[in-house]
PDB file of C-alpha atoms in Angstrom:
ATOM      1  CA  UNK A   1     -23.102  13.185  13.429  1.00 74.00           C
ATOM      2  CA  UNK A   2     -20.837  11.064  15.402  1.00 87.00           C
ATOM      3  CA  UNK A   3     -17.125  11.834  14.839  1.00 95.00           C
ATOM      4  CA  UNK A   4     -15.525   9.012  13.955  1.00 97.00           C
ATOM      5  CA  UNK A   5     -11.680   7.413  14.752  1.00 97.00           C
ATOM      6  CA  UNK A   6      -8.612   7.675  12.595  1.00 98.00           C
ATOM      7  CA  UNK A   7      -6.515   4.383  12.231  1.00 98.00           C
ATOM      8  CA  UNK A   8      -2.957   3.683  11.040  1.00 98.00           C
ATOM      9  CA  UNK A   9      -2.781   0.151   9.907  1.00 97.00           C
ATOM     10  CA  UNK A  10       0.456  -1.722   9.087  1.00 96.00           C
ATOM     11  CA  UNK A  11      -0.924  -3.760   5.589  1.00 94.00           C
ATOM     12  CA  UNK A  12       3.114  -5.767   5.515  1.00 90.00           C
ATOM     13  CA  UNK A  13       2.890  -8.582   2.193  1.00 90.00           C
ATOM     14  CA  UNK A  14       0.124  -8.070   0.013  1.00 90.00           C
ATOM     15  CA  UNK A  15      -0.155 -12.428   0.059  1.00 90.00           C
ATOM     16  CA  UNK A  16      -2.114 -10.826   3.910  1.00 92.00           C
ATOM     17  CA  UNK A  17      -5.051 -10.442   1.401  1.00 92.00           C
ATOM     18  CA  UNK A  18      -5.521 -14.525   1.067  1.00 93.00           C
ATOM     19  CA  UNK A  19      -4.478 -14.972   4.643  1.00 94.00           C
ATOM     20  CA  UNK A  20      -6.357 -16.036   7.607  1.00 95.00           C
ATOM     21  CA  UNK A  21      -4.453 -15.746  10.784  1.00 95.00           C
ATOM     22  CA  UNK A  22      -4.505 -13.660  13.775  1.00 96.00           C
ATOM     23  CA  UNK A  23      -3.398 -10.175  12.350  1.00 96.00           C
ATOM     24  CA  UNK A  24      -6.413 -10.651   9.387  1.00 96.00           C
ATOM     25  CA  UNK A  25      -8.734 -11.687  12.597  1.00 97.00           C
ATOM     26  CA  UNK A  26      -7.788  -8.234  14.152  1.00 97.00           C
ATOM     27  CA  UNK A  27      -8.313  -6.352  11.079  1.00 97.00           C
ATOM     28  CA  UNK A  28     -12.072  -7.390  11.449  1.00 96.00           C
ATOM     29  CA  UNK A  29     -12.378  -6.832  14.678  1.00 97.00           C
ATOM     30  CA  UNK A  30     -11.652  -3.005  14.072  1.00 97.00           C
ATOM     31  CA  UNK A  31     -14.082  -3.418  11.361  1.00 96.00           C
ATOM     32  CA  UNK A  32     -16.386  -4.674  13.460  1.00 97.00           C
ATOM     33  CA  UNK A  33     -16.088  -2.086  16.446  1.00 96.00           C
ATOM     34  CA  UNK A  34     -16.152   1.071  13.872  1.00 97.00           C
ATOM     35  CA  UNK A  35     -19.807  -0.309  12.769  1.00 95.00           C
ATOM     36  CA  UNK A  36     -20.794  -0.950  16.434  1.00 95.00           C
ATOM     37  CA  UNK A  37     -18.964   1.871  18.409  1.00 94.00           C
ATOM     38  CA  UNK A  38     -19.586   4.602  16.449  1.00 95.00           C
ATOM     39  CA  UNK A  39     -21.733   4.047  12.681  1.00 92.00           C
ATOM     40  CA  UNK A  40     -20.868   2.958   9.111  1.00 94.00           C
ATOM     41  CA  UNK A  41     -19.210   5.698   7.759  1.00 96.00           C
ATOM     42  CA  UNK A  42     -20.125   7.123   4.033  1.00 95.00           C
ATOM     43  CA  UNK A  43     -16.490   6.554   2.871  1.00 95.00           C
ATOM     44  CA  UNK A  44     -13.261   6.082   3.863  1.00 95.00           C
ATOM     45  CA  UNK A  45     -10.129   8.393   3.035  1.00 94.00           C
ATOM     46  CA  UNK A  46      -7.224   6.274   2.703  1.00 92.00           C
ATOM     47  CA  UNK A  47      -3.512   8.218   3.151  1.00 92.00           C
ATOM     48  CA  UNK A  48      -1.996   5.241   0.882  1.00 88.00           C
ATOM     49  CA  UNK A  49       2.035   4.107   1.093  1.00 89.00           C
ATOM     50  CA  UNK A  50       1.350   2.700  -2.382  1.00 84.00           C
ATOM     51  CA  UNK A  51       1.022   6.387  -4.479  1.00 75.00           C
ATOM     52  CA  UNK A  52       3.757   8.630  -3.820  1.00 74.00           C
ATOM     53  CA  UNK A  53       4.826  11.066  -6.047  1.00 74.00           C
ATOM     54  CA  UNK A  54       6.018  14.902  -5.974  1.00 74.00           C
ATOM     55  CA  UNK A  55       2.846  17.122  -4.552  1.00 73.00           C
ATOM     56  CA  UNK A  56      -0.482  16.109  -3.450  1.00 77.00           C
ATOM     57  CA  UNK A  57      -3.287  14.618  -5.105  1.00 78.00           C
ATOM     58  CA  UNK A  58      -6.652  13.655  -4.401  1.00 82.00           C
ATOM     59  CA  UNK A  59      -8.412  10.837  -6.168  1.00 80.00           C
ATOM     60  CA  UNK A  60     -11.828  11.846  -7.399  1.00 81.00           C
ATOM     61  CA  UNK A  61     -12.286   8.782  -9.913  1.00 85.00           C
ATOM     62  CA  UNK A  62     -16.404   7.791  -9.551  1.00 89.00           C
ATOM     63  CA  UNK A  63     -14.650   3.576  -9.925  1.00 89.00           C
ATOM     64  CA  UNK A  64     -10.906   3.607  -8.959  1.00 86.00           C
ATOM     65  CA  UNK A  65      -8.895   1.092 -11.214  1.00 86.00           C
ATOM     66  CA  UNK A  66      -7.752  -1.495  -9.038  1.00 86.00           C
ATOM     67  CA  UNK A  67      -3.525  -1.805  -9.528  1.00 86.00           C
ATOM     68  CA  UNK A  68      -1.914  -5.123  -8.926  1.00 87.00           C
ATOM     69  CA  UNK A  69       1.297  -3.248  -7.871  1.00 85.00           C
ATOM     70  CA  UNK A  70       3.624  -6.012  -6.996  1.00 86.00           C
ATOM     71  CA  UNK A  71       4.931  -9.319  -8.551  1.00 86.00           C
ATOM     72  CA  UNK A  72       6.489 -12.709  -7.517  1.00 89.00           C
ATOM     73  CA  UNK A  73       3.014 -13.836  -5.940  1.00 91.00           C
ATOM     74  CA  UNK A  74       0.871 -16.669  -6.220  1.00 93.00           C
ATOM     75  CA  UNK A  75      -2.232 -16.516  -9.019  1.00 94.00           C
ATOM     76  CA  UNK A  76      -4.521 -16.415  -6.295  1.00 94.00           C
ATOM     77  CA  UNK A  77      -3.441 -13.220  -5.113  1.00 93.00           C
ATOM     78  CA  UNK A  78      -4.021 -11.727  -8.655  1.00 94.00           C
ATOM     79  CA  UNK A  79      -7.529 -13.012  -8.898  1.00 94.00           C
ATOM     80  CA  UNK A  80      -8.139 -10.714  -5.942  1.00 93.00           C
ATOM     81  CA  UNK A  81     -10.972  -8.122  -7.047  1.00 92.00           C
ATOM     82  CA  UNK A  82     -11.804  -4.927  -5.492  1.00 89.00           C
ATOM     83  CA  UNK A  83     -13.886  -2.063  -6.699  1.00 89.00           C
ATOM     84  CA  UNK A  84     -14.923   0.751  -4.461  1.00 87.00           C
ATOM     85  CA  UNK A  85     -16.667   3.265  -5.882  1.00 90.00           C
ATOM     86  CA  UNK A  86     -15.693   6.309  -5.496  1.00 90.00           C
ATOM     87  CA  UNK A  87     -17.247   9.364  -3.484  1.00 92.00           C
ATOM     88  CA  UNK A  88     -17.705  12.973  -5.456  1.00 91.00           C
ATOM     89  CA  UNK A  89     -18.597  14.305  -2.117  1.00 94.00           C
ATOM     90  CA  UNK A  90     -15.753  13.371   0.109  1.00 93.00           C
ATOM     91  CA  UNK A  91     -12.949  14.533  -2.725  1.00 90.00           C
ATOM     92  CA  UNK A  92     -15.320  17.852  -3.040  1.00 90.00           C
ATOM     93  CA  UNK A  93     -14.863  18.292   1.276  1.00 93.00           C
ATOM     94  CA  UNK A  94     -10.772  17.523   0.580  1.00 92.00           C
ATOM     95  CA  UNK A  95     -10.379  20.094  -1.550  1.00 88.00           C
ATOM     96  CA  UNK A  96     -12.522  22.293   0.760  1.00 92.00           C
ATOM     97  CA  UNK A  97     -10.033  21.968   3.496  1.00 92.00           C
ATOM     98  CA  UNK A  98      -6.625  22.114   2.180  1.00 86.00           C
ATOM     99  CA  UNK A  99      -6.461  25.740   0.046  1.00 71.00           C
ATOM    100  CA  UNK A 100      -5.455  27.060   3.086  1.00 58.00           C
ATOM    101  CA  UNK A 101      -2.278  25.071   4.081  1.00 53.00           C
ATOM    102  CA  UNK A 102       1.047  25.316   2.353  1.00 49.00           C
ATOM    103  CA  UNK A 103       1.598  22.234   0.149  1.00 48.00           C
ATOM    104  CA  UNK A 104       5.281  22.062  -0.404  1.00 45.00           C
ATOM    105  CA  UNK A 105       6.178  19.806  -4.007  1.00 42.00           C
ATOM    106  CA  UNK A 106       9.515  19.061  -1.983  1.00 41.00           C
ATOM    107  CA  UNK A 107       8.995  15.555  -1.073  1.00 38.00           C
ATOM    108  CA  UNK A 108      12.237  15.568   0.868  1.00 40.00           C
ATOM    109  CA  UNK A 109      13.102  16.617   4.353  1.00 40.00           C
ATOM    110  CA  UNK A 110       9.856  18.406   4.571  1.00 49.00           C
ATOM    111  CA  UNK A 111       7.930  15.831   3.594  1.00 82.00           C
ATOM    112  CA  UNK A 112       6.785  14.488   6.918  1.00 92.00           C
ATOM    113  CA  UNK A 113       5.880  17.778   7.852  1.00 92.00           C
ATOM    114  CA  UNK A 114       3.536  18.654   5.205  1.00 89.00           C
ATOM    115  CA  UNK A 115       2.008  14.847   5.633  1.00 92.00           C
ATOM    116  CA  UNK A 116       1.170  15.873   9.539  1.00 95.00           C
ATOM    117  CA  UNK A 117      -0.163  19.557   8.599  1.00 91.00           C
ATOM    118  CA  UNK A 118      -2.417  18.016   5.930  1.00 92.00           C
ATOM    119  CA  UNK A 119      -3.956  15.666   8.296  1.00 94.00           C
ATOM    120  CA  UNK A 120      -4.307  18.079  10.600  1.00 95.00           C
ATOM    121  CA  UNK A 121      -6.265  20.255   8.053  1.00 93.00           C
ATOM    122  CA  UNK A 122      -8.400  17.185   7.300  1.00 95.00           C
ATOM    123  CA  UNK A 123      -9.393  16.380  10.587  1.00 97.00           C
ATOM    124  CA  UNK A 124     -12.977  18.029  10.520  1.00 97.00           C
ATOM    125  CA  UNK A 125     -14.268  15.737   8.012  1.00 97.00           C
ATOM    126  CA  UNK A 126     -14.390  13.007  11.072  1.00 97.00           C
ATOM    127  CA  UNK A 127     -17.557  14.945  12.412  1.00 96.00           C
ATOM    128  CA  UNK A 128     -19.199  14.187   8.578  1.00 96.00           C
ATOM    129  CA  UNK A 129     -19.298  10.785   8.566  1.00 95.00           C
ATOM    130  CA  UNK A 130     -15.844   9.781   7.176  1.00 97.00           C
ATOM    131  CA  UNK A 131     -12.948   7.338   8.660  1.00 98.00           C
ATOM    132  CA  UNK A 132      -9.391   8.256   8.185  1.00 98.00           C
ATOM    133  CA  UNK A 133      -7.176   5.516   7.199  1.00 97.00           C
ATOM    134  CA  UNK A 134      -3.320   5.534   7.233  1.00 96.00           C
ATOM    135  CA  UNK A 135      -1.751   2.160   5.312  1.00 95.00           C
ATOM    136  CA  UNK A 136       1.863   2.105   5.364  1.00 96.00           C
ATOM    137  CA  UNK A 137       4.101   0.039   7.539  1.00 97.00           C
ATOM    138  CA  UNK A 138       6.273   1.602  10.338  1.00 98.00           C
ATOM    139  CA  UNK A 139       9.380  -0.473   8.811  1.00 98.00           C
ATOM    140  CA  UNK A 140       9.602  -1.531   5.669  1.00 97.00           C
ATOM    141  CA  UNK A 141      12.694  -2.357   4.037  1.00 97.00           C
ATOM    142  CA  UNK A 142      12.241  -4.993   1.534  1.00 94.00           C
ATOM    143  CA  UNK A 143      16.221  -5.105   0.295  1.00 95.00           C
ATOM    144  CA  UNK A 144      16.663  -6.379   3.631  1.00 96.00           C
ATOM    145  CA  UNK A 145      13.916  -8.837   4.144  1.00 95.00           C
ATOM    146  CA  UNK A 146      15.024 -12.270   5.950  1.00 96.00           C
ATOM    147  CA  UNK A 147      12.558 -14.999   4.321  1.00 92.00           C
ATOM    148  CA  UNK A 148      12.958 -17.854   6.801  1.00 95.00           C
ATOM    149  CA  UNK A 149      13.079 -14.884  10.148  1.00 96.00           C
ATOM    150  CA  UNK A 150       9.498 -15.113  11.218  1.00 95.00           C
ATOM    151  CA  UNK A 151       9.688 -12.182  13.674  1.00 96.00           C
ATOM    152  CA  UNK A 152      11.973  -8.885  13.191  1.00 97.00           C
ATOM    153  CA  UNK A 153      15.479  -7.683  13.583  1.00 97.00           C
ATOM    154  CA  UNK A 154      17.242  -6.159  16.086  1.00 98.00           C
ATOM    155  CA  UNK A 155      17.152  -2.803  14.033  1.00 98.00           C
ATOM    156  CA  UNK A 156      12.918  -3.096  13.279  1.00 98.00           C
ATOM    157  CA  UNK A 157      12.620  -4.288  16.929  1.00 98.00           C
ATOM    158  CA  UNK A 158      14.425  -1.028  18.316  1.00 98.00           C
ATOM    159  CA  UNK A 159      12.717   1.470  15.864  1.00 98.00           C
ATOM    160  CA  UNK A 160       8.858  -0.086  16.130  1.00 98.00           C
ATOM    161  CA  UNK A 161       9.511  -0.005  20.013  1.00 98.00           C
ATOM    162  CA  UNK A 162      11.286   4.010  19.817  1.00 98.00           C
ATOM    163  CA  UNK A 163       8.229   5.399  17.032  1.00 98.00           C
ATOM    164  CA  UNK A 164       5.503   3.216  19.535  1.00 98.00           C
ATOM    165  CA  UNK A 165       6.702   5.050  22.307  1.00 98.00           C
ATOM    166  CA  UNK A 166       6.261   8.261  20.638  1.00 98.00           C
ATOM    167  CA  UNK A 167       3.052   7.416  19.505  1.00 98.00           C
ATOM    168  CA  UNK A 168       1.656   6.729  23.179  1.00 97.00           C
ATOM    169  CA  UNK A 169       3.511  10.005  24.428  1.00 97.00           C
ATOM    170  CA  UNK A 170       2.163  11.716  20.896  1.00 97.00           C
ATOM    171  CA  UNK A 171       5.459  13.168  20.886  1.00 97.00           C
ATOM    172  CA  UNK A 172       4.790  13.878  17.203  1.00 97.00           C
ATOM    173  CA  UNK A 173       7.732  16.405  16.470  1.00 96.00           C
ATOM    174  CA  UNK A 174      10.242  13.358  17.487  1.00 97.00           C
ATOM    175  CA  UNK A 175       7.701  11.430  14.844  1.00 98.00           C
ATOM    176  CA  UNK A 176       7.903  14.116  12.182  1.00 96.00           C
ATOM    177  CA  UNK A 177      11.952  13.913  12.664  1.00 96.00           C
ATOM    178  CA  UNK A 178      11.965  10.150  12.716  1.00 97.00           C
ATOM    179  CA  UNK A 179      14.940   9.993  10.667  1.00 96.00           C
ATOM    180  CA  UNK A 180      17.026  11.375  13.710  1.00 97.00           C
ATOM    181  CA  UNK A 181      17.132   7.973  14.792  1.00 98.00           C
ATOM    182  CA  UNK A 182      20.152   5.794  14.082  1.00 98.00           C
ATOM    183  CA  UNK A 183      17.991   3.129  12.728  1.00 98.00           C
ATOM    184  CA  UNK A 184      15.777   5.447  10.340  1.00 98.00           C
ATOM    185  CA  UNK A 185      17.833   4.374   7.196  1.00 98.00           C
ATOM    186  CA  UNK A 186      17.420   0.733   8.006  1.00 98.00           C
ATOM    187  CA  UNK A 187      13.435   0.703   8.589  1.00 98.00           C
ATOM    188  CA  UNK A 188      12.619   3.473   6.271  1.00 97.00           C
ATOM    189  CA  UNK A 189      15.250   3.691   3.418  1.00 97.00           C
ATOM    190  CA  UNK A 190      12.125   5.403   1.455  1.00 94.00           C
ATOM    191  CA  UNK A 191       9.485   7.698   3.111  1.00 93.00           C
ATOM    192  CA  UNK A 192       6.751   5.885   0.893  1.00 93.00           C
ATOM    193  CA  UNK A 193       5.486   3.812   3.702  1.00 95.00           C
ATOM    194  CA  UNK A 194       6.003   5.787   6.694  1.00 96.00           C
ATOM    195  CA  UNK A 195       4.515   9.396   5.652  1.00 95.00           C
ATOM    196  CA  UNK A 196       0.524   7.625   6.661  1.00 95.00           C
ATOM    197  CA  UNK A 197       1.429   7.435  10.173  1.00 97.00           C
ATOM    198  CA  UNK A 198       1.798  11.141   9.780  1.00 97.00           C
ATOM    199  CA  UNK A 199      -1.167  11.984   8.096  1.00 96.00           C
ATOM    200  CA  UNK A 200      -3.297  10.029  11.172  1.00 97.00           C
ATOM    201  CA  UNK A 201      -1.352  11.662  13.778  1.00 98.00           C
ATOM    202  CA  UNK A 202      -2.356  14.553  12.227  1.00 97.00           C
ATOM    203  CA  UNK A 203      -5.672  14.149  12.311  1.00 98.00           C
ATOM    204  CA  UNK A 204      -6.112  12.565  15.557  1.00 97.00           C
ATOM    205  CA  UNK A 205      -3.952  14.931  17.689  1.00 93.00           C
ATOM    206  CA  UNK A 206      -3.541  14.856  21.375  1.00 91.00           C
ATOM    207  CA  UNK A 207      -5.273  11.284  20.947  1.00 96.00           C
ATOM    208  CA  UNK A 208      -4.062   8.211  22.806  1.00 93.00           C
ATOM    209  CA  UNK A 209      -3.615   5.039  20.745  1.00 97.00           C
ATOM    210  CA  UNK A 210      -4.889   1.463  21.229  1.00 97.00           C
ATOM    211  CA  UNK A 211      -1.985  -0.574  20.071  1.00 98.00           C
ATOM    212  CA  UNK A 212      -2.813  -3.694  17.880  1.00 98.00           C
ATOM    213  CA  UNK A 213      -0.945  -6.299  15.700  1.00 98.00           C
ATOM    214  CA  UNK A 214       2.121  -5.391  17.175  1.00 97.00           C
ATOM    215  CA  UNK A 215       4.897  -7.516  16.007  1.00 97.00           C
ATOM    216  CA  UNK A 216       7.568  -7.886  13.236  1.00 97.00           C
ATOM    217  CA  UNK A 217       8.103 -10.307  10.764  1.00 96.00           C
ATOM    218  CA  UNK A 218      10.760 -11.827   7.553  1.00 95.00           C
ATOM    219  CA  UNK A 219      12.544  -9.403   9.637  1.00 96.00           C
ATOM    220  CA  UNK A 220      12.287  -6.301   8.157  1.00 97.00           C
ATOM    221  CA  UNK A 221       8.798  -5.689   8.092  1.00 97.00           C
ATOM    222  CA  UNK A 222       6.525  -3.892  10.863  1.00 98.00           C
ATOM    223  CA  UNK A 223       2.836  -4.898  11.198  1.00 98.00           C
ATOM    224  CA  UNK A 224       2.465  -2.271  14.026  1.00 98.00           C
ATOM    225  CA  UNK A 225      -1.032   0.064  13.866  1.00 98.00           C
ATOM    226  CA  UNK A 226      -2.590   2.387  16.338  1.00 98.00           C
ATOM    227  CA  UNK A 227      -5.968   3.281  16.784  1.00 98.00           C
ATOM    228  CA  UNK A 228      -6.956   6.938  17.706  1.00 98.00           C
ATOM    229  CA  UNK A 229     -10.419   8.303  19.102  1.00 96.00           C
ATOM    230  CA  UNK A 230     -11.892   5.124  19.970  1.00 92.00           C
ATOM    231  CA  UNK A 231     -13.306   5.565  23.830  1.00 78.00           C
ATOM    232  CA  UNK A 232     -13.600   9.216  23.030  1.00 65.00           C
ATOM    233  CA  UNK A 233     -16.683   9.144  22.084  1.00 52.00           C
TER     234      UNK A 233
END
């Protein structure tokens, strides 16, 4: 079976899900070259920003409940239906992989570490048909959104550019200790949205990236995503 890539996409305002513009155009393009380059793959583990809690925890529902998990949007946007089902199989090869590594409940300092060493652990179930996903944002501060800025700050511009840079050197302890950086606080007040990119490091390591949809917008928001283990075939 052919392994497939890993991808950390920046998903921004959920309002993107009515939107047709060039970052939504991108989006299917990946979609497209996963079919063509590689296969369809039997499911697709998502590392979500939008469920973070204290430990780790693997959904194993056979139909996820969809969660409108935001308000202040348009109807539209809540007429929006989704409905995976869920795979028995894929949550049975999760569980397979991770007895092994140390879990810590300490969602705190360590936390970026234990987000890299768990996709790390999962990074064999690419050879069995499945795509890693990482949804987050690589800034995301919505106290300090700037409604009428269509591109980013000074303070998202500097950080995308520093964790980008990483990224293409996969420099992933500087990653892991992002909050080193002076502008950490500013484009990551909360981990929620910036622990993904270290789950897909983790299971793409010593992988170069493709870059896409890189650019910031209302100022503090990063659309940035990387692609790992495409040409690598």
């Amino acid at each position: 079976m052919m392994k497939l890539p890993v991808i950390f996409a920046g998903h921004g305002s959920p309002i993107i899900a009515l939107e047709d513009n060039e970052l939504t155009k991108e989006f299917q393009k990946i979609g497209e070259r996963v079919v063509s380059e590689f296969e369809k793959p039997k499911a697709i583990l998502s590392f979500s920003a939008h469920w973070f809690t204290r430990g780790t925890y693997v959904q194993s529902d056979p139909e996820p409940r969809q969660v409108y998990d935001m308000y202040g949007f348009p109807k539209e946007l809540y007429e929006v239906q989704y409905h995976p089902k869920g795979c028995q199989e894929l949550t049975d090869d999760i569980l397979a992989l991770l007895p092994d590594i140390s879990i810590n409940d300490d969602w705190g300092i360590e936390g970026p570490q234990n987000a890299y060493d768990i996709g790390k652990a999962l990074a064999p179930l690419r050879e069995k048909g499945y795509l890693l996903l990482g949804s987050g944002n690589i800034v995301h501060n919505l106290r300090r959104l700037e409604w009428d800025n269509p591109n980013g700050s000074p303070q998202a511009d500097r950080f995308d550019a520093f964790i980008t840079g990483l990224v293409k050197k996969r420099d992933n302890e500087k990653i892991i200790h992002y909050e080193d950086n002076p502008d950490a606080a500013y484009a990551a007040p909360t981990a929620d949205h910036f622990l993904p990119l270290l789950y897909t490091l983790g299971a793409a390591q010593g992988e170069k990236p493709e870059i896409f949809n890189n650019v910031r917008n209302t100022g503090s928001l990063s659309m940035t995503g990387y692609l790992f283990g495409f040409g690598e075939k």
